[in-house]
Amino acid sequence: MPLRARSAAARLILAGLVLVPLLAAAREVPAPAEHVDADGPYVFMTSKGHQAQWVCNDHVVERDLPARGAGTVVLPECGYPHPLTVAAPQRASTAQYPATPRIVAVSDIHGQYGLLVKLLRAHHVIDDDDHWSLGTATLVVAGDVFDRGPQVTEAFWLLYSLQQQAAAAGGAVHFVLGNHETMVLYDDLRYVNPKYLKSAQLLGRSYPALYSADSVIGQWLRTRPVMLLIGDTLFLHGGIAPQNLDLVRGLDATNTLYQASVGLPKDQVKAAPDTARLFDGKTSPIWFRGYFDGQMATDQVDALLKDLELKRIVVGHTSMPHVSSFHGGRIIAIDSSIKNGENGELLFIEDGAVSRGLLDGSRVPLAEGKMGLED
């Protein structure tokens, strides 16, 4: 081998030796932050009503809230800036709905609450006070509010509140579970923002326990679907692998099984015969990336959708620069890399026509997707 080639090879080997430990370290649970400026509320159900807790400048603030009437009002201390109405615990409902004239969709918020608000305001999904302003339309959030960014709590409460407001206006907000919801709830904390590990320390609970079944958002998450069918469009976080068509055909049963499994130990759900494929890291509906990495050609995608009698599948999970069309519009990828905190886009489906909404409020055609992956 020539000297220059040997030198280049040595550099590559050295880079690899350095990179592997760095990648391994990046996937370890981070150390808690030293300081929490503002976080909360975390609201827990009690025998007398609710208790709300915040972390404000490293100090824990607690407030007992007796049950009164149809809902409990939580006024802000720090963290989420708006008053909240905590409704009675929800029951899981069907995740199959008739076609609706106007759907807006977004995914993979990953704690970027400020960017989400800016994007929703720009397209009049919410008003300047962050109240629902889309009337009878539908908003779909295709998973992954947890992890990475610094305002997970605020993002959850915004969606929780918008769901109430949309229902009152004759519209709907649907939240579909992503892989990061299931990861946090079964105690896989590799991607948690260090702020939240410090909050958990100060509040005297583990981070997953802040979203336990006795918490308002934890209970809400345990009643969310993994797959949502509106007309002939299927929404989910990852995708449907060819071997999992039966999970879509039995959509309600699949969602019920996921909901019963959320928060169970990771080893248990990955080993149990009835749940193992629901949590498989490559082929499950919350993890599959096969539409984008060459596993499935367009004719295979066409056959899959024809078999399921679908027009399109809308997914998050695989980060793209833009809301993008793949396989002739049969697959739409809506993870527009909001997680980076710099930009984001919305998908619009209006009377069957699709477009994407940009951060400046403008609307343009979908980007033409390019095969390849980014986690």
Coordinates of C-alpha atoms in Angstrom, one line a residue:
M1 CA 0.0 0.0 0.0
P2 CA 1.4 3.5 -0.9
L3 CA 2.5 5.6 2.1
R4 CA -0.3 8.2 1.5
A5 CA -2.9 5.4 1.4
R6 CA -1.6 3.9 4.5
S7 CA -1.6 7.3 6.2
A8 CA -5.2 7.8 5.2
A9 CA -6.2 4.4 6.3
A10 CA -4.6 5.0 9.7
R11 CA -6.5 8.2 10.1
L12 CA -9.8 6.4 9.4
I13 CA -9.0 3.7 11.9
L14 CA -8.0 6.3 14.5
A15 CA -11.2 8.3 13.8
G16 CA -13.2 5.1 14.2
L17 CA -11.5 4.2 17.5
V18 CA -12.3 7.7 18.8
L19 CA -15.8 7.8 17.4
V20 CA -17.1 4.5 18.8
P21 CA -16.5 5.4 22.5
L22 CA -18.0 8.9 21.8
L23 CA -21.1 7.3 20.3
A24 CA -21.4 4.9 23.2
A25 CA -21.1 7.7 25.7
A26 CA -23.7 9.8 23.9
R27 CA -26.2 7.0 24.6
E28 CA -25.6 6.8 28.3
V29 CA -28.1 8.4 30.7
P30 CA -26.9 12.0 31.1
A31 CA -26.0 13.5 34.5
P32 CA -28.7 15.7 36.0
A33 CA -28.4 19.4 35.4
E34 CA -27.1 21.6 38.1
H35 CA -30.0 24.0 38.0
V36 CA -33.7 24.1 37.0
D37 CA -35.0 27.6 36.2
A38 CA -38.6 26.6 35.6
D39 CA -40.5 23.3 35.2
G40 CA -44.0 22.2 35.7
P41 CA -46.7 21.7 36.7
Y42 CA -46.7 18.0 37.4
V43 CA -50.2 17.2 38.5
F44 CA -51.1 14.1 40.4
M45 CA -54.5 12.6 41.3
T46 CA -55.2 12.3 45.0
S47 CA -58.1 11.1 47.1
K48 CA -59.3 14.7 47.6
G49 CA -58.6 16.0 44.1
H50 CA -55.2 16.9 42.7
Q51 CA -51.8 18.1 43.8
A52 CA -49.7 20.2 41.5
Q53 CA -45.9 20.5 41.8
W54 CA -43.4 22.9 40.1
V55 CA -39.7 23.4 40.3
C56 CA -39.1 27.1 40.2
N57 CA -35.4 28.2 40.5
D58 CA -34.5 24.9 42.2
H59 CA -37.3 25.3 44.7
V60 CA -40.3 22.9 44.8
V61 CA -43.7 24.6 44.9
E62 CA -46.7 22.4 45.8
R63 CA -50.4 23.2 45.7
D64 CA -53.3 21.0 46.8
L65 CA -56.3 21.4 44.5
P66 CA -59.6 20.1 45.8
A67 CA -61.9 18.7 43.1
R68 CA -64.6 21.2 42.1
G69 CA -67.2 20.6 39.4
A70 CA -66.2 19.3 36.1
G71 CA -62.6 20.2 36.2
T72 CA -59.7 21.4 38.4
V73 CA -58.1 24.7 37.4
V74 CA -54.3 24.9 37.8
L75 CA -52.9 28.5 37.8
P76 CA -49.3 28.9 36.7
E77 CA -46.4 29.3 39.0
C78 CA -43.6 28.7 36.6
G79 CA -43.0 26.5 33.6
Y80 CA -46.2 26.3 31.5
P81 CA -47.4 29.9 31.3
H82 CA -51.2 29.4 31.0
P83 CA -54.0 28.3 33.4
L84 CA -54.9 24.6 32.9
T85 CA -58.2 22.8 33.4
V86 CA -57.6 19.3 34.5
A87 CA -60.5 17.2 33.2
A88 CA -61.7 13.8 34.6
P89 CA -59.5 10.9 33.5
Q90 CA -60.1 9.9 29.9
R91 CA -60.9 6.5 28.6
A92 CA -59.3 5.2 25.5
S93 CA -61.7 5.7 22.6
T94 CA -61.6 4.4 19.0
A95 CA -58.9 5.6 16.8
Q96 CA -60.9 5.2 13.6
Y97 CA -62.7 8.3 12.2
P98 CA -64.4 9.2 9.0
A99 CA -62.6 11.5 6.5
T100 CA -62.6 15.2 7.5
P101 CA -62.1 18.2 5.2
R102 CA -59.0 19.6 7.0
I103 CA -56.2 17.9 8.8
V104 CA -53.0 19.5 10.1
A105 CA -50.2 17.2 11.2
V106 CA -46.8 17.6 13.0
S107 CA -44.5 15.2 14.8
D108 CA -41.3 14.8 16.8
I109 CA -41.5 18.0 18.9
H110 CA -38.9 16.7 21.3
G111 CA -39.3 19.4 23.9
Q112 CA -39.1 22.4 21.4
Y113 CA -42.2 24.1 22.8
G114 CA -41.3 27.6 21.7
L115 CA -40.7 26.5 18.1
L116 CA -44.0 24.5 18.1
V117 CA -45.9 27.5 19.4
K118 CA -44.3 29.8 16.7
L119 CA -45.2 27.3 14.0
L120 CA -48.8 26.8 15.2
R121 CA -49.4 30.5 15.5
A122 CA -48.0 31.2 12.0
H123 CA -50.7 28.9 10.5
H124 CA -53.5 30.1 12.9
V125 CA -53.8 26.7 14.5
I126 CA -53.6 28.7 17.7
D127 CA -54.1 32.4 18.4
D128 CA -51.6 34.8 20.1
D129 CA -52.8 33.5 23.5
D130 CA -52.1 29.9 22.5
H131 CA -55.8 29.0 22.3
W132 CA -57.3 26.7 19.6
S133 CA -58.3 28.7 16.5
L134 CA -58.7 26.0 13.9
G135 CA -62.5 25.6 14.4
T136 CA -63.8 22.2 13.3
A137 CA -60.4 21.1 11.8
T138 CA -58.2 18.3 13.1
L139 CA -54.7 18.4 14.4
V140 CA -52.7 15.2 14.6
V141 CA -49.4 15.0 16.5
A142 CA -47.5 11.8 15.5
G143 CA -45.5 11.2 18.6
D144 CA -42.2 12.1 20.3
V145 CA -42.8 15.0 22.6
F146 CA -40.4 13.5 25.1
D147 CA -36.6 13.9 25.2
R148 CA -33.8 16.1 23.8
G149 CA -35.3 19.6 24.2
P150 CA -35.8 21.8 27.3
Q151 CA -39.6 22.3 27.3
V152 CA -41.2 18.9 27.3
T153 CA -43.6 19.7 30.1
E154 CA -44.9 22.8 28.4
A155 CA -45.5 21.0 25.1
F156 CA -47.5 18.2 26.8
W157 CA -49.8 20.7 28.6
L158 CA -50.3 22.7 25.4
L159 CA -51.5 19.6 23.5
Y160 CA -53.6 18.5 26.5
S161 CA -55.3 21.9 26.6
L162 CA -55.7 22.2 22.9
Q163 CA -57.5 18.8 22.8
Q164 CA -60.1 20.2 25.2
Q165 CA -60.5 23.5 23.3
A166 CA -60.7 21.8 19.9
A167 CA -63.4 19.4 21.1
A168 CA -65.5 22.3 22.4
A169 CA -65.2 24.0 19.0
G170 CA -66.2 20.8 17.1
G171 CA -62.7 20.0 16.0
A172 CA -60.2 17.4 17.3
V173 CA -56.6 17.0 18.5
H174 CA -55.1 13.5 18.3
F175 CA -51.8 12.6 19.9
V176 CA -50.3 9.3 18.7
L177 CA -47.6 7.7 20.8
G178 CA -44.0 7.6 19.6
N179 CA -41.1 5.5 20.5
H180 CA -39.8 8.1 22.9
E181 CA -43.0 8.1 24.9
T182 CA -42.6 4.4 25.4
M183 CA -38.9 4.7 26.1
V184 CA -39.3 7.2 28.9
L185 CA -42.2 5.4 30.5
Y186 CA -40.2 2.1 30.6
D187 CA -37.2 3.9 32.1
D188 CA -34.9 4.2 29.0
L189 CA -33.6 7.7 29.8
R190 CA -30.7 8.0 27.4
Y191 CA -32.1 11.0 25.5
V192 CA -33.7 12.8 28.4
N193 CA -32.7 16.4 28.8
P194 CA -30.6 16.8 32.0
K195 CA -33.0 19.4 33.3
Y196 CA -35.6 16.8 33.9
L197 CA -33.4 14.5 35.8
K198 CA -32.7 17.4 38.2
S199 CA -36.4 18.1 38.4
A200 CA -37.1 14.5 39.3
Q201 CA -34.4 14.6 42.0
L202 CA -35.9 17.7 43.6
L203 CA -39.4 16.3 43.4
G204 CA -38.3 13.0 45.0
R205 CA -39.4 10.7 42.2
S206 CA -37.8 9.0 39.2
Y207 CA -38.4 10.8 35.9
P208 CA -40.8 8.1 34.6
A209 CA -42.7 8.3 38.0
L210 CA -43.5 12.0 37.1
Y211 CA -45.6 10.4 34.4
S212 CA -47.0 7.5 36.4
A213 CA -50.6 6.3 36.0
D214 CA -51.6 8.6 39.0
S215 CA -50.4 11.7 37.1
V216 CA -52.7 13.6 34.8
I217 CA -50.4 13.5 31.8
G218 CA -49.3 10.0 32.5
Q219 CA -52.9 8.8 32.6
W220 CA -53.5 10.8 29.4
L221 CA -50.6 9.1 27.7
R222 CA -51.8 5.7 28.7
T223 CA -55.0 6.3 26.7
R224 CA -53.4 7.6 23.5
P225 CA -53.3 5.4 20.4
V226 CA -50.3 4.3 18.4
M227 CA -52.2 4.1 15.1
L228 CA -54.9 6.6 14.0
L229 CA -57.0 6.1 10.9
I230 CA -58.9 9.1 9.5
G231 CA -60.7 8.3 6.3
D232 CA -58.2 6.5 4.1
T233 CA -55.1 8.0 5.8
L234 CA -53.2 6.2 8.5
F235 CA -51.1 8.2 11.0
L236 CA -48.5 6.6 13.1
H237 CA -45.0 7.3 14.4
G238 CA -42.7 4.8 12.7
G239 CA -44.5 2.8 10.0
I240 CA -46.1 -0.5 9.1
A241 CA -43.7 -3.3 8.1
P242 CA -45.1 -5.8 5.6
Q243 CA -45.2 -8.5 8.3
N244 CA -47.4 -6.4 10.5
L245 CA -50.5 -5.8 8.3
D246 CA -52.6 -7.6 10.8
L247 CA -51.8 -4.9 13.4
V248 CA -53.6 -2.4 11.2
R249 CA -56.5 -4.7 10.4
G250 CA -57.0 -5.1 14.1
L251 CA -56.3 -1.5 14.8
D252 CA -58.4 -1.0 18.0
A253 CA -57.1 -4.3 19.5
T254 CA -53.5 -3.2 18.7
N255 CA -54.0 0.2 20.3
T256 CA -55.5 -1.5 23.4
L257 CA -52.5 -3.8 23.7
Y258 CA -50.1 -0.9 23.5
Q259 CA -52.0 1.1 26.0
A260 CA -52.0 -1.8 28.5
S261 CA -48.2 -2.1 28.0
V262 CA -47.2 1.5 28.4
G263 CA -45.1 1.9 31.5
L264 CA -44.3 -1.8 32.0
P265 CA -40.6 -2.8 32.3
K266 CA -38.7 -2.7 29.0
D267 CA -37.5 -6.3 29.3
Q268 CA -41.0 -7.5 30.0
V269 CA -42.7 -5.9 26.9
K270 CA -39.8 -6.9 24.7
A271 CA -39.9 -10.5 25.8
A272 CA -43.6 -11.2 26.2
P273 CA -45.1 -13.1 23.1
D274 CA -48.1 -10.7 22.8
T275 CA -46.0 -7.5 23.0
A276 CA -42.6 -8.3 21.7
R277 CA -43.2 -7.2 18.1
L278 CA -45.0 -4.0 19.3
F279 CA -41.7 -2.8 20.8
D280 CA -39.2 -4.3 18.3
G281 CA -36.6 -1.7 17.7
K282 CA -36.6 -2.2 13.9
T283 CA -40.0 -3.5 12.7
S284 CA -42.6 -2.3 15.2
P285 CA -45.1 0.5 14.3
I286 CA -43.2 2.9 16.6
W287 CA -39.7 2.1 15.2
F288 CA -40.0 1.0 11.5
R289 CA -38.0 3.1 9.0
G290 CA -38.3 0.8 6.0
Y291 CA -39.9 3.3 3.7
F292 CA -36.8 5.4 3.6
D293 CA -33.8 3.1 3.9
G294 CA -34.3 0.9 0.8
Q295 CA -36.0 -2.0 2.6
M296 CA -39.2 -1.4 0.6
A297 CA -39.4 -0.4 -3.1
T298 CA -42.3 1.7 -4.4
D299 CA -44.1 -1.3 -5.8
Q300 CA -44.0 -3.0 -2.4
V301 CA -45.3 0.1 -0.7
D302 CA -48.1 0.3 -3.3
A303 CA -49.0 -3.3 -2.6
L304 CA -49.0 -2.7 1.1
L305 CA -51.4 0.2 0.9
K306 CA -53.6 -1.5 -1.6
D307 CA -53.9 -4.5 0.8
L308 CA -54.9 -2.2 3.6
E309 CA -57.2 -0.1 1.4
L310 CA -55.3 3.1 2.3
K311 CA -54.5 6.2 0.2
R312 CA -51.5 7.2 2.2
I313 CA -49.5 6.6 5.4
V314 CA -48.2 9.6 7.4
V315 CA -45.3 9.0 9.7
G316 CA -42.8 10.8 11.9
H317 CA -39.7 9.3 13.5
T318 CA -37.3 9.6 10.6
S319 CA -35.9 13.1 10.5
M320 CA -36.1 15.1 7.2
P321 CA -35.2 18.6 6.3
H322 CA -38.8 19.2 5.2
V323 CA -42.3 17.5 5.2
S324 CA -41.6 15.2 2.3
S325 CA -43.4 12.9 -0.1
F326 CA -42.1 9.4 -0.8
H327 CA -43.2 6.6 -3.1
G328 CA -45.4 8.7 -5.3
G329 CA -47.1 10.4 -2.3
R330 CA -48.1 7.1 -0.7
I331 CA -45.8 7.8 2.2
I332 CA -45.6 11.3 3.8
A333 CA -42.8 11.9 6.3
I334 CA -43.6 14.7 8.7
D335 CA -40.6 14.7 11.1
S336 CA -39.2 18.0 9.9
S337 CA -36.4 18.1 12.4
I338 CA -38.1 20.3 14.9
K339 CA -35.9 18.6 17.5
N340 CA -33.0 20.7 16.4
G341 CA -34.8 23.9 17.6
E342 CA -34.2 25.8 14.4
N343 CA -37.0 25.1 12.0
G344 CA -40.1 23.1 11.5
E345 CA -43.1 22.5 9.2
L346 CA -46.7 21.3 9.2
L347 CA -48.5 19.0 6.9
F348 CA -51.9 20.1 5.6
I349 CA -54.4 17.7 4.0
E350 CA -57.4 19.7 2.8
D351 CA -60.1 17.9 0.8
G352 CA -57.5 15.4 -0.3
A353 CA -54.9 18.0 -1.4
V354 CA -51.6 18.1 0.4
S355 CA -49.2 20.9 1.2
R356 CA -46.7 21.9 3.8
G357 CA -46.7 25.0 6.1
L358 CA -43.5 26.8 6.7
L359 CA -42.3 28.7 9.8
D360 CA -43.1 32.0 8.2
G361 CA -46.7 31.1 7.6
S362 CA -46.4 30.4 3.9
R363 CA -47.7 27.2 2.2
V364 CA -45.7 25.3 -0.5
P365 CA -45.9 21.9 -2.1
L366 CA -44.4 18.9 -0.3
A367 CA -40.7 18.3 -0.8
E368 CA -39.7 15.4 -2.9
G369 CA -38.1 12.9 -0.5
K370 CA -34.6 11.6 -0.9
M371 CA -33.8 8.1 0.4
G372 CA -31.6 8.0 3.4
L373 CA -31.9 8.1 7.2
E374 CA -31.2 10.5 10.0
D375 CA -32.1 9.6 13.6

